[in-house]
Amino acid sequence: MKHIIAVIVENKSGVLTRIAGLFSRRSFNIDSLSVGATDNPDYSRMTISVQGDRDVLEQVIKQLSKLINVRELAIIKVSVDRESRSEVMQIVNIFRAKIIDVSQRSMIIEVTGDEEKVEAIIQLLRQFGIKELARTGKVSMVRGTRVIKV
């Protein structure tokens, strides 16, 4: 089965070698490897295509999660009115998130961090009404190809 793993990594010397070494130690052949820039110069995106058994891939993903700092990104559109706007802004500040767009009836918030941090802010914002939510870090299946976002 073909698997595609997408990983956001820090732009540091030796990251590519460490990740490629992880695959070779597991006797896992990389079919293709692509590294590209992101909008943040501190991070790059690695896309790795591999063929192999699902169980071995699960082990590689677990090891990969230990090897690099895993961060999630969530974009959350929240309903607000005059009364709730300041409370939402306080929550955003506490979580060191960013307000990236504001309208009379909604705010769009960007938050990065570990899975627990992202989940915690989502739970707090649910009381105001989440209109839209986009989040990285979850495993999904796309037409038989496994896409892992870390």
XYZ file of C-alpha atoms in Angstrom:
150
model
C 0.000 0.000 0.000
C 1.223 3.512 -0.794
C 1.514 5.946 2.117
C 2.191 9.671 2.095
C 3.452 11.307 5.255
C 3.469 15.100 5.511
C 5.588 16.566 8.300
C 6.234 20.143 9.377
C 9.823 20.314 10.685
C 12.055 22.993 12.121
C 14.639 24.459 9.737
C 17.654 23.142 11.583
C 20.779 21.388 10.459
C 20.493 17.594 10.495
C 16.689 17.264 10.559
C 16.549 15.596 7.127
C 19.306 13.150 8.111
C 17.552 12.237 11.369
C 14.236 11.573 9.638
C 15.782 9.601 6.753
C 17.782 7.597 9.324
C 14.604 6.719 11.155
C 13.186 5.130 7.994
C 16.391 3.253 7.165
C 16.694 1.831 10.714
C 13.221 0.322 10.211
C 14.279 -1.063 6.785
C 11.673 1.172 5.205
C 12.415 2.429 1.684
C 11.500 6.018 0.835
C 10.021 6.195 -2.697
C 10.191 9.985 -2.820
C 11.048 12.810 -0.484
C 10.248 16.460 -1.034
C 11.097 19.385 1.221
C 9.568 22.810 0.700
C 9.334 26.167 2.389
C 6.361 27.249 4.470
C 5.101 30.753 5.136
C 7.210 30.718 8.323
C 10.967 30.660 7.571
C 11.592 28.707 10.802
C 9.753 25.636 9.429
C 9.739 23.448 6.313
C 7.273 20.856 5.052
C 8.520 17.360 4.256
C 6.391 15.080 2.108
C 7.516 11.457 2.181
C 6.085 8.748 -0.080
C 6.602 5.130 0.977
C 5.276 1.658 0.170
C 4.818 -0.851 2.910
C 2.917 -2.692 5.568
C 0.484 -0.696 7.732
C 1.895 -2.039 11.039
C 5.459 -1.027 10.205
C 4.238 2.392 9.099
C 2.445 2.877 12.434
C 5.725 2.201 14.231
C 7.593 4.678 12.019
C 4.964 7.348 12.713
C 5.217 6.769 16.462
C 8.999 7.058 16.298
C 8.721 10.146 14.104
C 6.458 11.792 16.659
C 9.099 11.186 19.330
C 11.900 12.435 17.086
C 10.489 15.858 16.334
C 8.482 18.395 18.262
C 4.912 17.894 17.123
C 2.893 21.072 16.793
C -0.647 21.519 15.649
C -2.210 24.488 13.953
C -5.893 25.337 14.200
C -7.884 28.116 12.568
C -11.155 28.691 14.416
C -14.026 30.956 13.359
C -16.055 31.872 16.442
C -19.379 33.686 16.753
C -19.110 36.898 18.792
C -21.285 39.849 19.728
C -20.577 42.996 21.742
C -20.879 41.184 25.054
C -18.737 38.157 24.206
C -16.013 39.860 22.138
C -13.820 40.844 25.111
C -14.157 37.406 26.731
C -13.030 35.698 23.515
C -10.092 38.121 23.293
C -9.059 37.211 26.857
C -9.100 33.498 26.015
C -7.016 34.194 22.897
C -4.457 36.116 24.975
C -4.246 33.426 27.662
C -3.459 30.790 25.022
C -1.035 33.097 23.181
C -3.122 32.632 20.053
C -3.696 35.285 17.374
C -6.802 37.005 16.118
C -6.338 37.046 12.349
C -9.694 38.473 11.282
C -12.563 40.338 12.949
C -16.073 41.152 11.815
C -19.179 42.305 13.673
C -20.427 38.741 14.185
C -17.268 36.631 14.208
C -13.549 36.343 14.886
C -11.027 34.080 13.238
C -8.371 32.782 15.612
C -5.097 31.023 14.874
C -3.561 28.822 17.563
C -0.450 26.645 17.478
C 0.859 24.230 20.076
C 0.584 20.657 21.210
C -2.640 18.688 20.827
C -3.752 19.373 24.405
C -3.394 23.151 24.025
C -5.362 23.207 20.771
C -8.071 20.976 22.223
C -8.337 23.145 25.355
C -8.912 26.396 23.454
C -11.444 24.692 21.194
C -13.391 23.487 24.244
C -13.411 26.991 25.757
C -14.548 28.591 22.489
C -17.392 26.103 21.929
C -19.621 28.053 24.343
C -19.576 31.015 21.921
C -20.363 28.895 18.872
C -17.692 27.636 16.505
C -18.721 28.416 12.921
C -15.724 26.810 11.208
C -12.687 24.823 12.306
C -9.594 23.719 10.373
C -6.963 21.721 12.243
C -3.722 19.891 11.452
C -2.231 16.982 13.324
C -4.927 14.387 12.753
C -4.659 11.202 10.705
C -7.019 10.856 7.770
C -7.537 8.535 4.815
C -7.639 9.930 1.298
C -8.534 7.405 -1.431
C -6.481 4.592 0.039
C -3.476 6.847 0.663
C -2.665 7.560 4.245
C -1.893 11.203 4.962
C -0.282 11.998 8.282
C 0.069 15.643 9.274
C 2.444 16.458 12.084
